[in-house]
Amino acid sequence: MNLTERLADRPMSNPRADRVRDVAGLAGRSARSKRGLFLAEGPQNAREALARHLESPCVDAVYVTGDALAQHPDITALLERVAADRAVFVRLVTREVLAAMSDAVSPQGVVVVCRSLDVPAAGILRPAPQLVAVLARVQDPGNAGTLLRAADAAGADALVLSTGSVDVYNPKAVRSTAGSLFHLPVAVGADLPELVRAARAAGCGILAADGRGDVDLDRLQDLSAARAAGAPVEDTGYDLARPTVWLFGNEAQGLSEEEKALADHRVAVPVYGRAESLNVGTAATVCLYASARAQRRAGRAHR
Amino acid sequence: MNLTERLADRPMSNPRADRVRDVAGLAGRSARSKRGLFLAEGPQNAREALARHLESPCVDAVYVTGDALAQHPDITALLERVAADRAVFVRLVTREVLAAMSDAVSPQGVVVVCRSLDVPAAGILRPAPQLVAVLARVQDPGNAGTLLRAADAAGADALVLSTGSVDVYNPKAVRSTAGSLFHLPVAVGADLPELVRAARAAGCGILAADGRGDVDLDRLQDLSAARAAGAPVEDTGYDLARPTVWLFGNEAQGLSEEEKALADHRVAVPVYGRAESLNVGTAATVCLYASARAQRRAGRAHR
């Protein structure tokens, strides 16, 4: 029985059904944590969840409207392959049912129920990583998701959320990742001092993003460029091309003194204008791209 | 009569008063547009609004709780000076009244009613600007605010929103700016082709941020660094140190073909990992900082 036959069977049309309530309940942290499941909503997340499932099973159920299937042939093709796995529950639903399941203000025709993907923090440090983003008590789900997407774009090996951070499986966080949650290993509930110790042992330098930091990111970038070009460069104590773990802090307070003390250097993204600072998502993107560029440049220079 | 005396007069305590409803109504676009007023909420925005008022009057009214005054002596000091202006209505309010006025989920003790600050698009091009960010049909208020904050941090001369963009005075947008709305000129409702024509006449190059662009931002940065270092550099048609207007597009669709055609080049922020793209706020930050760094580096080299 192929996908079309399975789906044609009988669309779910009762928005008050128990199953609908169960799916909708995953918008809450306690239900997610208890059941080990979370919601991936919208075409981009669905696409990435299904593609990931074909490499490493993570999808529990898929609910999709006929309109969404017609509009996204690539998702239909992926779903056809995923549906061959009898452990995945795939159902056509009406728009009303999808809206009742979804946490989004504008549901986009598909909801994928996935199993939690996070890995132990120790796991992300084997083998030796080049670039890791650590979120220390970041609270806003949109910021966490944006940061995960930016870490993915910058080619980071992994993202870590410390204890006291927002739940990365919060539906708004997942939406903000635009699928990146399915791309790179994510560790949650990490103990920061322990993580930093292990990262050092794995050969990483530790940088703390800090608007009042004593090291200017532009200066690190200039020195790294000069070094890669073979120019004689004074030793500033940190080569941006090194394997690096970046620490990013809470939106309102930034990193605490204890958190900053874990780092080799406190690095400031320079503010050229009158803004007091950048927000954590944009500051982190600038930092991660600076490391990624330096590492790639050094890689080219060594070849 | 000083501030403390004026404020001790009689705190507003009725959350259902007409004035409270009038202030709360500014969460809606039509009321803002009709009355030419908007809400600046929270300590950071209040601080910047009051400081701006002392240079160039923009504050209509200030509502503040006793707790907030006690907690922020710097705001109290600014308010003391602003209150000398009899045209500004300053009132102590209860927490209930403040919550009823505020659009925020967690009101932070102070709401400032400000007069619209935007300037005509033509105005921002005199004298010749170095760096301008243009938002073409950006829809999310958080993204618009984040972008304004990032443009301010990168030292941009101005920010422009095209017709069809989110209202920059949306309370969520204003909150996301963290005060930057009071720092740099903002033009709204701009006609893009007209703006680009005027910017070219003012000596600016035009770059379109486009994930599928034909020019790699890293390459432009490397060439700009080499050029500033006095190395012989092939001509790629664009020097990142030039006065530049950046165009950033809608969250879902990016820039339209017509919008991209207005630019000299379509520039991609490289994606090193598996993310499909960066979001508009983080991509724009990387682009604006790349221009700012190149311009500063060239400035140093010429000195």
Coordinates of C-alpha atoms in Angstrom, one line a residue:
Chain A
M1 CA 0.0 0.0 0.0
N2 CA 1.6 3.2 -1.1
L3 CA 1.3 6.6 0.5
T4 CA -1.6 7.9 -1.5
E5 CA -3.6 4.8 -0.7
R6 CA -2.7 5.0 3.0
L7 CA -3.6 8.7 3.1
A8 CA -6.8 8.3 1.1
D9 CA -8.0 5.9 3.7
R10 CA -9.8 8.4 5.9
P11 CA -8.7 12.0 6.7
M12 CA -8.9 12.9 10.4
S13 CA -11.5 15.5 10.7
N14 CA -12.4 15.8 14.4
P15 CA -10.4 18.7 16.0
R16 CA -11.6 17.5 19.4
A17 CA -10.3 13.9 19.1
D18 CA -7.9 12.6 21.8
R19 CA -5.1 12.2 19.4
V20 CA -5.4 15.9 18.3
R21 CA -5.3 16.9 21.9
D22 CA -2.3 14.7 22.6
V23 CA -0.4 16.4 19.7
A24 CA -1.4 19.9 20.7
G25 CA -0.3 19.1 24.2
L26 CA 3.3 18.9 23.0
A27 CA 3.3 22.7 23.0
G28 CA 3.9 22.4 26.7
R29 CA 7.3 21.6 28.2
S30 CA 6.1 19.0 30.7
A31 CA 4.3 16.9 28.1
R32 CA 7.3 17.1 25.8
S33 CA 9.6 16.1 28.6
K34 CA 7.4 13.3 29.9
R35 CA 6.7 11.8 26.4
G36 CA 10.2 12.5 24.9
L37 CA 8.4 14.0 21.8
F38 CA 8.3 17.4 20.2
L39 CA 6.6 19.2 17.3
A40 CA 8.3 20.2 14.1
E41 CA 5.9 22.5 12.2
G42 CA 5.8 23.9 8.7
P43 CA 7.3 22.7 5.4
Q44 CA 11.0 23.6 6.1
N45 CA 11.1 21.7 9.4
A46 CA 9.0 18.8 8.0
R47 CA 11.4 18.4 5.1
E48 CA 14.4 18.3 7.3
A49 CA 12.8 16.0 9.9
L50 CA 11.8 13.5 7.1
A51 CA 15.3 13.7 5.5
R52 CA 16.9 13.1 8.9
H53 CA 14.5 10.1 9.6
L54 CA 15.8 8.4 6.5
E55 CA 19.3 8.5 7.9
S56 CA 18.5 8.0 11.5
P57 CA 14.9 7.4 12.6
C58 CA 13.4 10.3 14.6
V59 CA 9.9 10.7 13.3
D60 CA 7.0 9.4 15.3
A61 CA 4.0 10.7 13.3
V62 CA 3.2 13.0 10.4
Y63 CA -0.1 15.0 10.0
V64 CA -0.5 16.8 6.7
T65 CA -3.3 18.5 4.8
G66 CA -4.1 17.6 1.2
D67 CA -3.2 21.2 0.2
A68 CA 0.2 20.9 1.7
L69 CA 0.9 17.7 -0.1
A70 CA -0.1 19.3 -3.4
Q71 CA 1.9 22.4 -2.7
H72 CA 5.2 20.6 -1.7
P73 CA 5.9 17.6 -4.0
D74 CA 9.4 17.3 -2.4
I75 CA 7.7 16.7 1.0
T76 CA 5.3 14.2 -0.6
A77 CA 8.3 12.3 -2.1
L78 CA 10.1 12.2 1.3
L79 CA 6.9 11.1 3.0
E80 CA 6.4 8.3 0.5
R81 CA 9.8 6.9 1.6
V82 CA 9.2 7.6 5.3
A83 CA 5.8 5.9 5.2
A84 CA 7.4 2.7 4.2
D85 CA 8.5 2.6 7.9
R86 CA 5.4 1.0 9.5
A87 CA 6.5 2.5 12.9
V88 CA 5.7 6.0 11.6
F89 CA 2.0 7.0 11.9
V90 CA 1.1 9.1 8.8
R91 CA -2.3 10.7 8.4
L92 CA -4.1 13.1 6.2
V93 CA -5.9 15.7 8.3
T94 CA -8.3 18.6 7.6
R95 CA -7.2 22.2 8.0
E96 CA -9.2 22.4 11.2
V97 CA -7.4 19.4 12.7
L98 CA -4.0 20.8 11.7
A99 CA -4.8 24.2 13.2
A100 CA -5.9 22.5 16.4
M101 CA -2.6 20.5 16.6
S102 CA -0.4 23.4 15.7
D103 CA 1.2 26.0 18.0
A104 CA 1.7 28.5 15.2
V105 CA -0.5 31.5 14.6
S106 CA -0.5 30.6 10.9
P107 CA -0.2 26.8 10.6
Q108 CA 1.5 25.8 7.4
G109 CA -0.2 22.4 6.5
V110 CA 2.1 19.9 8.2
V111 CA 3.0 18.9 11.7
V112 CA 5.7 16.3 12.4
V113 CA 5.9 14.7 15.8
C114 CA 9.5 13.8 16.5
R115 CA 11.4 12.0 19.2
S116 CA 13.9 14.1 21.2
L117 CA 17.2 14.4 19.4
D118 CA 19.5 15.7 22.1
V119 CA 22.8 13.9 22.9
P120 CA 24.9 13.9 26.0
A121 CA 27.2 17.0 26.2
A122 CA 30.2 14.7 26.4
G123 CA 29.2 13.1 23.1
I124 CA 29.6 16.3 21.1
L125 CA 33.3 16.6 22.1
R126 CA 34.3 13.3 20.3
P127 CA 36.0 13.5 17.9
A128 CA 37.6 16.8 18.6
P129 CA 35.2 19.6 17.4
Q130 CA 36.3 22.7 15.5
L131 CA 33.5 25.0 16.5
V132 CA 30.8 24.7 19.2
A133 CA 28.2 27.3 20.3
V134 CA 27.2 27.2 24.0
L135 CA 24.0 29.0 25.2
A136 CA 24.2 29.9 28.9
R137 CA 20.7 30.6 30.3
V138 CA 19.4 32.0 27.0
Q139 CA 15.6 32.4 27.7
D140 CA 13.9 33.4 24.5
P141 CA 12.8 30.5 22.3
G142 CA 13.2 32.7 19.2
N143 CA 16.8 33.6 20.1
A144 CA 17.7 29.9 20.8
G145 CA 16.3 28.9 17.5
T146 CA 17.9 31.7 15.6
L147 CA 21.2 30.8 17.2
L148 CA 20.9 27.2 16.3
R149 CA 20.2 28.2 12.7
A150 CA 23.2 30.6 12.7
A151 CA 25.5 27.9 14.2
D152 CA 24.4 25.5 11.5
A153 CA 25.0 28.1 8.8
A154 CA 28.5 28.9 10.2
G155 CA 29.3 25.2 10.0
A156 CA 29.5 24.6 13.8
D157 CA 29.9 21.0 15.0
A158 CA 27.3 21.3 17.7
L159 CA 25.2 23.5 19.9
V160 CA 24.9 23.2 23.7
L161 CA 22.3 24.7 26.0
S162 CA 23.3 25.0 29.7
T163 CA 21.0 24.2 32.6
G164 CA 18.5 27.0 33.1
S165 CA 18.1 27.6 29.3
V166 CA 14.9 27.7 27.3
D167 CA 13.7 24.3 26.1
V168 CA 15.1 23.9 22.5
Y169 CA 12.0 21.8 21.7
N170 CA 9.7 24.8 22.5
P171 CA 7.6 25.1 19.3
K172 CA 8.7 28.7 18.7
A173 CA 12.3 27.7 19.1
V174 CA 11.9 24.8 16.6
R175 CA 10.2 27.1 14.1
S176 CA 13.0 29.6 14.4
T177 CA 15.6 27.0 13.6
A178 CA 14.2 26.5 10.1
G179 CA 15.2 22.9 10.2
S180 CA 18.7 23.2 11.7
L181 CA 17.7 21.2 14.7
F182 CA 17.9 18.1 12.4
H183 CA 21.3 19.0 11.1
L184 CA 23.7 19.2 14.0
P185 CA 24.0 17.6 17.4
V186 CA 22.4 19.5 20.3
A187 CA 23.1 18.9 23.9
V188 CA 20.8 20.2 26.6
G189 CA 21.0 20.7 30.4
A190 CA 24.8 20.9 30.3
D191 CA 26.9 21.7 33.3
L192 CA 29.1 24.5 32.1
P193 CA 32.2 24.1 34.2
E194 CA 32.2 20.3 33.3
L195 CA 31.7 21.0 29.6
V196 CA 34.5 23.6 29.5
R197 CA 36.9 21.2 31.2
A198 CA 36.1 18.5 28.7
A199 CA 36.3 20.9 25.8
R200 CA 39.8 22.1 26.9
A201 CA 40.9 18.5 27.2
A202 CA 39.7 18.0 23.6
G203 CA 41.9 20.8 22.5
C204 CA 39.4 23.7 22.3
G205 CA 40.0 27.3 23.3
I206 CA 37.1 28.9 25.2
L207 CA 35.8 32.4 24.2
A208 CA 33.1 34.3 26.1
A209 CA 31.1 36.8 24.0
D210 CA 30.9 39.9 26.3
G211 CA 30.0 43.4 25.2
R212 CA 32.4 44.7 27.8
G213 CA 35.2 42.2 26.9
D214 CA 38.8 43.2 26.8
V215 CA 39.5 41.7 23.4
D216 CA 38.1 43.2 20.3
L217 CA 36.7 40.7 17.7
D218 CA 37.9 42.8 14.8
R219 CA 41.4 42.8 16.1
L220 CA 41.4 39.0 16.4
Q221 CA 40.0 38.8 12.8
D222 CA 42.7 41.2 11.5
L223 CA 45.5 39.2 13.2
S224 CA 44.1 35.9 12.0
A225 CA 44.0 37.2 8.4
A226 CA 47.6 38.5 8.6
R227 CA 48.7 35.2 10.1
A228 CA 47.1 33.2 7.3
A229 CA 48.8 35.5 4.8
G230 CA 52.2 34.6 6.4
A231 CA 52.8 38.1 7.8
P232 CA 54.7 38.2 11.1
V233 CA 52.1 38.7 13.8
E234 CA 52.6 39.5 17.5
D235 CA 51.2 36.9 19.9
T236 CA 47.9 38.1 21.3
G237 CA 47.3 34.9 23.2
Y238 CA 44.5 33.7 20.9
D239 CA 44.4 32.5 17.3
L240 CA 40.9 32.7 16.0
A241 CA 41.6 29.7 13.7
R242 CA 41.9 27.4 16.8
P243 CA 39.2 24.9 17.6
T244 CA 36.9 27.1 19.7
V245 CA 33.9 26.9 22.0
W246 CA 32.0 30.1 22.2
L247 CA 29.9 31.0 25.3
F248 CA 26.9 33.2 24.8
G249 CA 24.9 34.5 27.7
N250 CA 21.4 35.4 28.9
E251 CA 19.6 38.2 27.0
A252 CA 19.2 40.6 29.9
Q253 CA 22.3 39.9 32.0
G254 CA 24.8 38.4 29.5
L255 CA 27.2 35.9 31.0
S256 CA 27.7 35.8 34.7
E257 CA 31.1 36.5 36.2
E258 CA 31.5 32.8 37.0
E259 CA 30.6 31.9 33.4
K260 CA 33.0 34.5 32.0
A261 CA 35.8 33.2 34.3
L262 CA 35.6 29.8 32.5
A263 CA 36.8 31.4 29.2
D264 CA 40.3 32.1 28.0
H265 CA 39.3 35.5 26.8
R266 CA 36.3 37.8 26.9
V267 CA 35.6 39.0 23.4
A268 CA 33.6 42.0 22.4
V269 CA 31.9 42.5 19.0
P270 CA 32.8 46.2 18.5
V271 CA 29.9 48.7 18.5
Y272 CA 30.6 51.4 15.9
G273 CA 27.4 53.3 16.4
R274 CA 25.4 54.3 19.5
A275 CA 23.6 50.9 20.2
E276 CA 24.4 49.7 23.7
S277 CA 25.0 46.2 22.3
L278 CA 23.8 43.7 19.8
N279 CA 21.2 41.1 20.8
V280 CA 22.5 37.7 21.6
G281 CA 21.4 36.1 18.2
T282 CA 23.2 38.7 16.0
A283 CA 26.3 39.0 18.2
A284 CA 26.7 35.2 18.2
T285 CA 26.3 35.1 14.4
V286 CA 29.1 37.6 14.0
C287 CA 31.3 35.6 16.5
L288 CA 30.7 32.2 14.9
Y289 CA 31.3 33.5 11.4
A290 CA 34.5 35.2 12.5
S291 CA 35.8 31.8 13.8
A292 CA 34.5 29.9 10.8
R293 CA 36.2 32.3 8.4
A294 CA 39.5 32.2 10.3
Q295 CA 39.4 28.4 10.5
R296 CA 38.7 28.1 6.7
R297 CA 41.3 30.7 5.8
A298 CA 43.9 28.9 8.0
G299 CA 42.9 25.6 6.4
R300 CA 43.5 27.0 2.9
A301 CA 46.8 28.4 4.0
H302 CA 48.0 25.1 5.3
R303 CA 47.0 23.2 2.2
Chain B
M1 CA 8.0 72.4 41.4
N2 CA 10.5 69.5 40.9
L3 CA 9.8 66.1 39.6
T4 CA 9.3 64.4 43.0
E5 CA 6.7 67.0 43.9
R6 CA 4.9 66.7 40.6
L7 CA 4.9 63.0 40.8
A8 CA 3.8 62.8 44.4
D9 CA 0.8 64.8 43.4
R10 CA -1.5 61.9 42.8
P11 CA -0.6 58.5 41.2
M12 CA -2.9 57.3 38.5
S13 CA -4.6 54.2 39.8
N14 CA -7.6 53.5 37.6
P15 CA -6.7 51.0 34.8
R16 CA -10.0 51.8 33.2
A17 CA -9.5 55.5 32.8
D18 CA -9.8 57.1 29.3
R19 CA -6.2 58.1 29.3
V20 CA -5.1 54.6 30.0
R21 CA -7.2 53.3 27.2
D22 CA -5.8 56.0 24.9
V23 CA -2.2 54.9 25.7
A24 CA -3.0 51.2 25.3
G25 CA -4.7 51.9 22.0
L26 CA -1.3 52.9 20.5
A27 CA -0.5 49.2 20.3
G28 CA -2.7 49.3 17.1
R29 CA -1.3 50.6 13.8
S30 CA -4.2 52.8 12.9
A31 CA -4.3 54.7 16.2
R32 CA -0.5 55.2 15.9
S33 CA -0.8 56.5 12.4
K34 CA -3.8 58.7 13.1
R35 CA -2.3 60.3 16.2
G36 CA 1.4 60.3 15.1
L37 CA 2.4 58.7 18.4
F38 CA 4.0 55.4 19.5
L39 CA 4.9 53.5 22.7
A40 CA 8.5 53.2 23.9
E41 CA 8.4 50.6 26.7
G42 CA 10.9 49.4 29.3
P43 CA 14.0 51.1 30.8
Q44 CA 16.3 50.9 27.8
N45 CA 13.9 52.5 25.4
A46 CA 12.8 55.1 28.1
R47 CA 16.4 56.1 28.7
E48 CA 17.1 56.6 25.0
A49 CA 13.8 58.4 24.4
L50 CA 14.4 60.8 27.3
A51 CA 18.0 61.4 26.2
R52 CA 16.9 62.1 22.7
H53 CA 14.2 64.5 23.9
L54 CA 16.8 66.6 25.5
E55 CA 18.5 67.1 22.2
S56 CA 15.4 67.2 20.0
P57 CA 12.0 67.0 21.6
C58 CA 10.1 63.8 20.8
V59 CA 8.4 62.8 24.1
D60 CA 4.7 63.4 24.6
A61 CA 4.1 61.7 28.0
V62 CA 5.8 59.5 30.5
Y63 CA 4.1 57.0 32.8
V64 CA 6.3 55.4 35.4
T65 CA 5.8 53.3 38.6
G66 CA 7.5 54.2 41.9
D67 CA 9.4 51.0 41.8
A68 CA 10.8 51.8 38.4
L69 CA 12.0 55.2 39.6
A70 CA 13.6 53.7 42.6
Q71 CA 15.3 51.0 40.5
H72 CA 16.6 53.3 37.8
P73 CA 18.2 56.4 39.2
D74 CA 19.6 57.3 35.8
I75 CA 16.0 57.4 34.3
T76 CA 14.9 59.5 37.3
A77 CA 17.7 62.0 36.6
L78 CA 16.8 62.2 32.9
L79 CA 13.1 62.5 33.8
E80 CA 13.9 65.4 36.2
R81 CA 15.3 67.3 33.2
V82 CA 12.6 66.3 30.8
A83 CA 9.9 67.2 33.2
A84 CA 11.1 70.8 33.1
D85 CA 9.5 70.9 29.7
R86 CA 5.9 71.7 30.6
A87 CA 4.7 70.2 27.3
V88 CA 5.6 66.8 28.5
F89 CA 2.9 65.0 30.6
V90 CA 4.7 63.0 33.4
R91 CA 2.7 60.9 35.8
L92 CA 3.3 58.3 38.5
V93 CA 1.1 55.3 37.9
T94 CA 0.3 52.1 39.8
R95 CA 1.6 48.7 38.5
E96 CA -2.0 47.9 37.4
V97 CA -2.2 51.1 35.3
L98 CA 1.2 50.4 33.7
A99 CA 0.2 46.9 32.9
A100 CA -3.0 48.1 31.3
M101 CA -1.1 50.6 29.2
S102 CA 1.7 48.3 28.1
D103 CA 1.7 45.9 25.2
A104 CA 4.5 43.8 26.8
V105 CA 3.9 40.4 28.4
S106 CA 6.1 41.5 31.3
P107 CA 5.8 45.3 31.6
Q108 CA 8.9 46.9 33.0
G109 CA 7.7 49.9 34.9
V110 CA 7.8 52.6 32.4
V111 CA 6.0 53.6 29.2
V112 CA 7.0 56.7 27.2
V113 CA 4.6 58.0 24.6
C114 CA 6.7 59.5 21.7
R115 CA 5.9 61.4 18.6
S116 CA 6.8 59.7 15.3
L117 CA 10.4 60.2 14.4
D118 CA 10.7 59.1 10.8
V119 CA 12.2 61.4 8.2
P120 CA 11.7 61.6 4.4
A121 CA 13.8 59.0 2.6
A122 CA 15.4 61.8 0.6
G123 CA 16.6 63.4 3.9
I124 CA 18.8 60.5 4.9
L125 CA 20.9 60.8 1.7
R126 CA 22.1 64.3 2.6
P127 CA 25.0 64.6 3.3
A128 CA 26.4 61.6 1.5
P129 CA 25.9 58.5 3.8
Q130 CA 28.5 55.8 4.2
L131 CA 26.2 52.9 5.2
V132 CA 22.5 52.5 4.9
A133 CA 20.3 49.5 5.6
V134 CA 17.1 49.1 3.5
L135 CA 14.4 46.7 4.6
A136 CA 12.2 45.6 1.6
R137 CA 8.9 44.2 2.8
V138 CA 10.3 42.8 6.0
Q139 CA 7.2 41.6 7.9
D140 CA 8.2 40.5 11.4
P141 CA 8.3 43.3 14.0
G142 CA 11.1 41.5 15.9
N143 CA 13.2 41.2 12.8
A144 CA 12.7 44.9 11.9
G145 CA 13.7 45.9 15.5
T146 CA 16.7 43.6 15.6
L147 CA 17.8 44.9 12.2
L148 CA 17.6 48.5 13.4
R149 CA 19.6 47.7 16.5
A150 CA 22.2 45.9 14.4
A151 CA 22.4 48.8 11.9
D152 CA 22.9 51.1 14.9
A153 CA 25.7 48.9 16.3
A154 CA 27.4 48.7 12.9
G155 CA 27.4 52.5 12.8
A156 CA 25.0 52.8 9.9
D157 CA 23.9 56.3 9.0
A158 CA 20.2 55.4 8.6
L159 CA 17.6 52.7 8.1
V160 CA 14.9 52.7 5.5
L161 CA 11.7 50.6 5.4
S162 CA 10.1 50.2 2.0
T163 CA 6.4 50.4 1.3
G164 CA 4.8 47.1 2.4
S165 CA 7.1 46.7 5.4
V166 CA 6.0 46.1 9.0
D167 CA 5.4 49.3 11.0
V168 CA 8.6 50.2 12.7
Y169 CA 6.5 51.7 15.6
N170 CA 4.9 48.4 16.3
P171 CA 5.5 47.9 20.1
K172 CA 7.3 44.6 19.6
A173 CA 9.5 46.2 16.9
V174 CA 10.3 49.1 19.3
R175 CA 11.1 46.7 22.1
S176 CA 13.5 44.8 19.8
T177 CA 15.4 47.9 18.9
A178 CA 16.6 48.3 22.6
G179 CA 16.6 52.1 22.1
S180 CA 18.2 52.3 18.7
L181 CA 15.1 53.9 17.2
F182 CA 16.2 57.1 19.0
H183 CA 19.8 56.9 17.6
L184 CA 19.7 57.0 13.9
P185 CA 17.3 58.4 11.2
V186 CA 14.6 56.1 10.0
A187 CA 12.6 56.6 6.8
V188 CA 9.4 54.6 6.2
G189 CA 7.2 53.9 3.2
A190 CA 10.1 54.5 0.8
D191 CA 9.7 53.8 -2.9
L192 CA 12.7 51.5 -3.6
P193 CA 13.6 52.4 -7.2
E194 CA 13.4 56.1 -6.3
L195 CA 15.6 55.6 -3.2
V196 CA 18.2 53.6 -5.1
R197 CA 18.3 56.3 -7.9
A198 CA 18.9 59.0 -5.2
A199 CA 21.5 56.9 -3.4
R200 CA 23.5 56.3 -6.6
A201 CA 23.4 60.0 -7.3
A202 CA 24.8 60.5 -3.7
G203 CA 27.7 58.2 -4.6
C204 CA 26.6 55.0 -3.0
G205 CA 26.9 51.5 -4.4
I206 CA 23.9 49.2 -4.0
L207 CA 24.3 45.6 -2.7
A208 CA 21.4 43.1 -2.4
A209 CA 21.7 40.4 0.3
D210 CA 20.7 37.2 -1.5
G211 CA 21.4 33.7 -0.4
R212 CA 21.7 32.7 -4.0
G213 CA 23.8 35.7 -5.0
D214 CA 26.7 35.5 -7.4
V215 CA 29.2 37.3 -5.1
D216 CA 30.5 35.7 -1.9
L217 CA 30.7 38.1 1.0
D218 CA 33.8 36.4 2.3
R219 CA 35.6 37.0 -1.0
L220 CA 34.6 40.7 -0.9
Q221 CA 36.0 40.9 2.7
D222 CA 39.3 39.2 1.8
L223 CA 39.8 41.5 -1.2
S224 CA 39.0 44.5 0.9
A225 CA 41.5 43.5 3.5
A226 CA 44.2 42.9 0.9
R227 CA 43.4 46.2 -0.7
A228 CA 43.7 48.1 2.6
A229 CA 47.0 46.3 3.2
G230 CA 48.3 47.7 -0.1
A231 CA 48.4 44.3 -1.9
P232 CA 47.7 44.3 -5.6
V233 CA 44.1 43.2 -5.9
E234 CA 42.2 42.2 -9.1
D235 CA 39.2 44.3 -9.8
T236 CA 36.0 42.5 -8.8
G237 CA 33.8 45.4 -9.6
Y238 CA 33.0 46.2 -5.9
D239 CA 35.1 47.6 -3.1
L240 CA 33.4 46.9 0.2
A241 CA 34.9 50.1 1.6
R242 CA 32.6 52.1 -0.7
P243 CA 29.6 54.0 0.6
T244 CA 27.0 51.3 0.4
V245 CA 23.3 50.9 0.6
W246 CA 22.3 47.3 1.5
L247 CA 19.0 45.9 0.5
F248 CA 17.5 43.1 2.7
G249 CA 14.3 41.2 1.7
N250 CA 11.2 39.7 3.1
E251 CA 11.6 36.8 5.5
A252 CA 9.9 34.1 3.4
Q253 CA 10.6 35.2 -0.2
G254 CA 13.8 37.3 0.2
L255 CA 14.2 40.1 -2.3
S256 CA 12.0 40.0 -5.5
E257 CA 13.7 39.9 -8.9
E258 CA 12.7 43.5 -9.4
E259 CA 14.3 44.5 -6.1
K260 CA 17.5 42.5 -6.8
A261 CA 17.8 44.1 -10.3
L262 CA 18.1 47.5 -8.5
A263 CA 21.5 46.4 -7.0
D264 CA 25.0 46.5 -8.4
H265 CA 25.6 43.0 -7.0
R266 CA 23.8 40.2 -5.4
V267 CA 25.9 39.2 -2.4
A268 CA 25.6 35.9 -0.5
V269 CA 26.6 35.3 3.1
P270 CA 28.3 31.9 2.7
V271 CA 26.7 29.0 4.4
Y272 CA 29.4 26.6 5.6
G273 CA 27.0 24.1 7.2
R274 CA 23.7 22.6 6.2
A275 CA 21.4 25.5 7.0
E276 CA 19.4 26.6 4.0
S277 CA 20.1 30.2 4.9
L278 CA 20.5 32.7 7.7
N279 CA 17.4 34.6 8.9
V280 CA 17.2 38.2 7.7
G281 CA 18.3 39.7 11.0
T282 CA 21.5 37.7 11.3
A283 CA 22.4 37.8 7.6
A284 CA 21.9 41.6 7.6
T285 CA 24.2 41.9 10.7
V286 CA 27.0 40.0 9.0
C287 CA 26.6 42.1 5.9
L288 CA 26.5 45.5 7.7
Y289 CA 29.5 44.6 9.9
A290 CA 31.4 43.5 6.8
S291 CA 30.9 46.9 5.2
A292 CA 31.6 48.7 8.5
R293 CA 34.9 46.9 9.0
A294 CA 36.0 47.4 5.4
Q295 CA 35.2 51.2 5.6
R296 CA 37.0 51.6 8.9
R297 CA 40.0 49.6 7.7
A298 CA 40.2 51.7 4.5
G299 CA 39.8 54.9 6.6
R300 CA 42.8 53.8 8.8
A301 CA 44.8 52.9 5.7
H302 CA 44.2 56.3 4.1
R303 CA 45.3 58.2 7.3

